[in-house]
PDB file of C-alpha atoms and ligand atoms in Angstrom:
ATOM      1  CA  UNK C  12       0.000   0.000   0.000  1.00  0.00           C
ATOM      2  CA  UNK C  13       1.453   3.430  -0.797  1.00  0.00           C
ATOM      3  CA  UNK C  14       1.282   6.079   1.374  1.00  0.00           C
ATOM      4  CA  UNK C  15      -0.866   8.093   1.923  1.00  0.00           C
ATOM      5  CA  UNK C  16      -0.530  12.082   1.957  1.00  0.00           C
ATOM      6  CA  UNK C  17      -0.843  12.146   5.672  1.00  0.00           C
ATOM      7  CA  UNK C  18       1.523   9.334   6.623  1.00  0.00           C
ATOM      8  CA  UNK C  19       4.402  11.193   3.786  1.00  0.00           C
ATOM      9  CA  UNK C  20       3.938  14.311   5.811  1.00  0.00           C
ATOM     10  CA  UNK C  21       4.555  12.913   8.854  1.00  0.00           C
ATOM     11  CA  UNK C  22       7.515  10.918   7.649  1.00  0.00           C
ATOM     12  CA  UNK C  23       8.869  14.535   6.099  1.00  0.00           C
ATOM     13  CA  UNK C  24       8.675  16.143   9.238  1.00  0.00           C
ATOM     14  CA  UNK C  25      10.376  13.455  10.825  1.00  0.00           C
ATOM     15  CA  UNK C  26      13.470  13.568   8.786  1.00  0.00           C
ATOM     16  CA  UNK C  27      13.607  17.332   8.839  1.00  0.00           C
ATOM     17  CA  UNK C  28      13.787  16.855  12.501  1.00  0.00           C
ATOM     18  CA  UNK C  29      16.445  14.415  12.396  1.00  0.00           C
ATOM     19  CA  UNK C  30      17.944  16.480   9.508  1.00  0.00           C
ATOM     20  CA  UNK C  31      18.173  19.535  11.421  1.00  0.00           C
ATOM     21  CA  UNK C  32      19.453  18.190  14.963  1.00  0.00           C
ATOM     22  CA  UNK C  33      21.960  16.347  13.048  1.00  0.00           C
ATOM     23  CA  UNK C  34      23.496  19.364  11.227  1.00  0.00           C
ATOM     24  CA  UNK C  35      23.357  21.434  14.767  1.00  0.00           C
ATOM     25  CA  UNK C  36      25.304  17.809  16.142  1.00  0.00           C
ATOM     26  CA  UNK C  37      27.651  17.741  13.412  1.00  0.00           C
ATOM     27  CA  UNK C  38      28.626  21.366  13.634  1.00  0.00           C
ATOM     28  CA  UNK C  39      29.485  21.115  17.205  1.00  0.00           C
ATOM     29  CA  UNK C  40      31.221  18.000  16.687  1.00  0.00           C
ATOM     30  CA  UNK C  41      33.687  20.039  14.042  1.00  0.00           C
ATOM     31  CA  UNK C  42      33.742  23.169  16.204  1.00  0.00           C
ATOM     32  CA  UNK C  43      34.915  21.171  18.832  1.00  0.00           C
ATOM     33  CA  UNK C  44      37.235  19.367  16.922  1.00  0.00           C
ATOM     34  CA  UNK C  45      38.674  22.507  15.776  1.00  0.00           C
ATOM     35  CA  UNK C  46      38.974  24.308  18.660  1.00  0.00           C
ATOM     36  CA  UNK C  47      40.831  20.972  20.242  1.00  0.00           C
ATOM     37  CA  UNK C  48      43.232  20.945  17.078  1.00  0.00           C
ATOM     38  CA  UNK C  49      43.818  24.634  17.249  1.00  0.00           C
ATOM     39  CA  UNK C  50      42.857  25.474  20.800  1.00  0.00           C
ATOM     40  CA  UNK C  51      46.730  26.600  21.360  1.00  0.00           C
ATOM     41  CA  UNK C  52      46.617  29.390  18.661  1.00  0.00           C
ATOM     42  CA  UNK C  53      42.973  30.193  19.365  1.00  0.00           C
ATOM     43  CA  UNK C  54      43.108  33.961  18.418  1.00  0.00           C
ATOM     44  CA  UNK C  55      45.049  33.882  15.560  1.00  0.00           C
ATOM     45  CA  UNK C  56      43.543  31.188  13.210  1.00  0.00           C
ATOM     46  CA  UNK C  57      44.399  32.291   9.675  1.00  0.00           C
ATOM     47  CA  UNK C  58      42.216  32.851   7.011  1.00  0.00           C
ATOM     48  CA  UNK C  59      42.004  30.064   4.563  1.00  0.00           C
ATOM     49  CA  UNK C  60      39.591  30.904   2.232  1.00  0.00           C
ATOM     50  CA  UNK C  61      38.969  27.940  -0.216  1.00  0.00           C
ATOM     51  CA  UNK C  62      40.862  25.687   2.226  1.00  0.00           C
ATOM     52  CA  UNK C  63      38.766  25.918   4.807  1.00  0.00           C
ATOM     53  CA  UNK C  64      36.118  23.854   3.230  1.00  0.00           C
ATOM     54  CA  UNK C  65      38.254  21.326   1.977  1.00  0.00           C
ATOM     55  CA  UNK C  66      39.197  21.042   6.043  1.00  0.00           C
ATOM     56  CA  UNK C  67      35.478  21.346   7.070  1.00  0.00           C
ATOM     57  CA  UNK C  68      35.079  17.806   4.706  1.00  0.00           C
ATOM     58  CA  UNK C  69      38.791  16.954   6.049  1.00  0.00           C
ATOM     59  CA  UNK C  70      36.823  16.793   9.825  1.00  0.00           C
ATOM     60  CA  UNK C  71      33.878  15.435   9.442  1.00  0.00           C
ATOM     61  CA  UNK C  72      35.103  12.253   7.417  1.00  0.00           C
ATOM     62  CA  UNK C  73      36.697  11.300  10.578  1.00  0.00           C
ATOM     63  CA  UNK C  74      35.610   8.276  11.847  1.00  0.00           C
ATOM     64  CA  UNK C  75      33.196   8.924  14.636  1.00  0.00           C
ATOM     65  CA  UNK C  76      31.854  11.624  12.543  1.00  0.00           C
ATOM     66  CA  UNK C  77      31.165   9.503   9.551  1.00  0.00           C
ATOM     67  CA  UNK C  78      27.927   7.804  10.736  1.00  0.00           C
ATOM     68  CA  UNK C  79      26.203  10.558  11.281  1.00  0.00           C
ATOM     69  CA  UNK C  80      27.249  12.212   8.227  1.00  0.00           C
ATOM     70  CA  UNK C  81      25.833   8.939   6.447  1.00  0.00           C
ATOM     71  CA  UNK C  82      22.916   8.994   8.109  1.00  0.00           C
ATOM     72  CA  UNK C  83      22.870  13.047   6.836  1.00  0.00           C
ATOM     73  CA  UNK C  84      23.196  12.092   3.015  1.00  0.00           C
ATOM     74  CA  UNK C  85      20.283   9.306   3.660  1.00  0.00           C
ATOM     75  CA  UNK C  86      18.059  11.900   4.490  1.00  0.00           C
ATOM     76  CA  UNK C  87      18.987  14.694   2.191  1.00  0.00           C
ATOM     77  CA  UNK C  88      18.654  11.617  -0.360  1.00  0.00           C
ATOM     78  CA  UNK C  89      15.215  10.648   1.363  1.00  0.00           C
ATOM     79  CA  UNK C  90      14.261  14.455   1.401  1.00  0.00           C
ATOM     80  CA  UNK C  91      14.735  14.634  -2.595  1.00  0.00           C
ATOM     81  CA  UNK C  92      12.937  11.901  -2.844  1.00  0.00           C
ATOM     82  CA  UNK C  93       9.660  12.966  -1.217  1.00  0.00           C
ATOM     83  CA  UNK C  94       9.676  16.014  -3.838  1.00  0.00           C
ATOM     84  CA  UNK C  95      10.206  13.620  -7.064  1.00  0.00           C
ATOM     85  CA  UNK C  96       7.199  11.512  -5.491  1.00  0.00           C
ATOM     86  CA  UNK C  97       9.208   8.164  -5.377  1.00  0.00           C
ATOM     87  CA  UNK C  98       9.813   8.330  -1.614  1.00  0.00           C
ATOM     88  CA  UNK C  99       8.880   4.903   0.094  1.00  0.00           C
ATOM     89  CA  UNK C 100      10.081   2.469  -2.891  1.00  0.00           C
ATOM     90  CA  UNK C 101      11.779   0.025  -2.523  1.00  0.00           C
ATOM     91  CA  UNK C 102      14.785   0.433  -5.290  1.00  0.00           C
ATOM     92  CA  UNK C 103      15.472  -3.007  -5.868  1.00  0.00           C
ATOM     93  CA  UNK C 104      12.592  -4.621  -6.028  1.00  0.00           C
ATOM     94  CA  UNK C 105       9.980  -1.253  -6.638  1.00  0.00           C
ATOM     95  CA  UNK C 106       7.409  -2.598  -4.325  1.00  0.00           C
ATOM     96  CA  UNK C 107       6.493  -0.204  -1.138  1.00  0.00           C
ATOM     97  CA  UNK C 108       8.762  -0.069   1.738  1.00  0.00           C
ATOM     98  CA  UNK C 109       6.102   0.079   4.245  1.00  0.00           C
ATOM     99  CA  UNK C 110       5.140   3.239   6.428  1.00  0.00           C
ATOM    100  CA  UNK C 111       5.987   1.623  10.050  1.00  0.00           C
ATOM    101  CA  UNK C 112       9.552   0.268   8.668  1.00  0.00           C
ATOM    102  CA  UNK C 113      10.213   4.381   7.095  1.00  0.00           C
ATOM    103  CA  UNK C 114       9.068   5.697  10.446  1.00  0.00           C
ATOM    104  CA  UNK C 115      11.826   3.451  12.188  1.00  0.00           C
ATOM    105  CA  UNK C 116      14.162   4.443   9.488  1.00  0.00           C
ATOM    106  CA  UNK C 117      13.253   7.473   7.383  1.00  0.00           C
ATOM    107  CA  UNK C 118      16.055   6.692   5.137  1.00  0.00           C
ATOM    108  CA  UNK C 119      15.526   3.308   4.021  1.00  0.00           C
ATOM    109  CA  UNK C 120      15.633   2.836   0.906  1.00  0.00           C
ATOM    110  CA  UNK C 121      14.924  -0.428   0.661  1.00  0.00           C
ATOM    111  CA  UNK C 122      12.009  -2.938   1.635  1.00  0.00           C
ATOM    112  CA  UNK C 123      12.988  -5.091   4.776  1.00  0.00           C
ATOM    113  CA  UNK C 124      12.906  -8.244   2.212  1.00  0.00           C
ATOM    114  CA  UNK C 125      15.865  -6.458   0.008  1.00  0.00           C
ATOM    115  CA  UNK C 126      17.444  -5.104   2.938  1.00  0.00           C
ATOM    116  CA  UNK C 127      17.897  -8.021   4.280  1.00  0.00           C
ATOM    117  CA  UNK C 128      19.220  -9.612   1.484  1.00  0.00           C
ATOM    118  CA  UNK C 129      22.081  -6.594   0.779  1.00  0.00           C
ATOM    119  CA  UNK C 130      23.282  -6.947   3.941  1.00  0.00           C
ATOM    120  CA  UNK C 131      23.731 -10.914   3.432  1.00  0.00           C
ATOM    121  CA  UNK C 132      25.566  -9.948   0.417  1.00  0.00           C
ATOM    122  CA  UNK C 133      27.789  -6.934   0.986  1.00  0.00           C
ATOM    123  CA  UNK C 134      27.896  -7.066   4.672  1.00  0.00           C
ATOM    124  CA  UNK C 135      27.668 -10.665   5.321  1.00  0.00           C
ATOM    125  CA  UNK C 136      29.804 -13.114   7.967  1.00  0.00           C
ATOM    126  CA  UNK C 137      32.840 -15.129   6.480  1.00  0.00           C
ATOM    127  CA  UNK C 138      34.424 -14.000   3.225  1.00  0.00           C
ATOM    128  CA  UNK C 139      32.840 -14.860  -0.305  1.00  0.00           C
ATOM    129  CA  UNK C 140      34.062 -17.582  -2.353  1.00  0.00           C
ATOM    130  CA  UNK C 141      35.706 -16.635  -5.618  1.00  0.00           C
TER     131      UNK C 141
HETATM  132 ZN1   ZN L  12      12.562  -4.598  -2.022  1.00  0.00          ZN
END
């Protein structure tokens, strides 16, 4: 069953929740980092212009940060998706993902079926057999 118009904007407002609080978390998280990395010549931090985004990336693909910056693309991908209308579809199988299951995760993208299934595949126990 698709969803319906009320269940889609709940699940919106849910991930610009989440969306929100996790760019407030993740700006913190590089502030701090910053000001740990370059707490002894607070004052006089140069300028970098360009560079300074290239660091701001640099930052927040460290390893604790990663997650949540994962979790940040899922639901800038899941927030595109609600404006091209194909929000809630499975993509490898194209059946519906299931309003309960996108409440729980907002930016699954795939049924629990085909979830389950990557995982086995890409993520599974032992190594694969050439
Ligand atoms: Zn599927």
């Amino acid at each position: 069953m698709a969803l319906t118009t009320e269940q889609t904007r709940e699940l919106k407002s849910l991930i610009s929740g989440r969306r929100n609080a996790l760019i407030a978390e993740l700006s913190e998280d590089v502030r701090k980092t910053r000001a740990e990395r370059y707490g002894e010549v607070a004052g006089e931090v140069p300028d970098h212009g360009d560079e300074s985004v290239a660091s701001l990336i640099a930052d927040l693909d460290q390893a604790e940060l990663s997650r949540d910056v994962d979790e940040l693309r899922g639901l800038e991908a899941a927030h595109e998706r609600i404006a091209n209308g194909d929000y809630g579809v499975c993509v490898d199988c194209g059946r519906d993902i299931g309003f309960e299951r996108l409440r729980a995760t907002p930016s699954a993208i795939r049924c629990i079926a085909c979830q389950t299934l990557h995982e086995k595949t890409f993520a599974g126990p032992g190594s694969p057999s050439l």
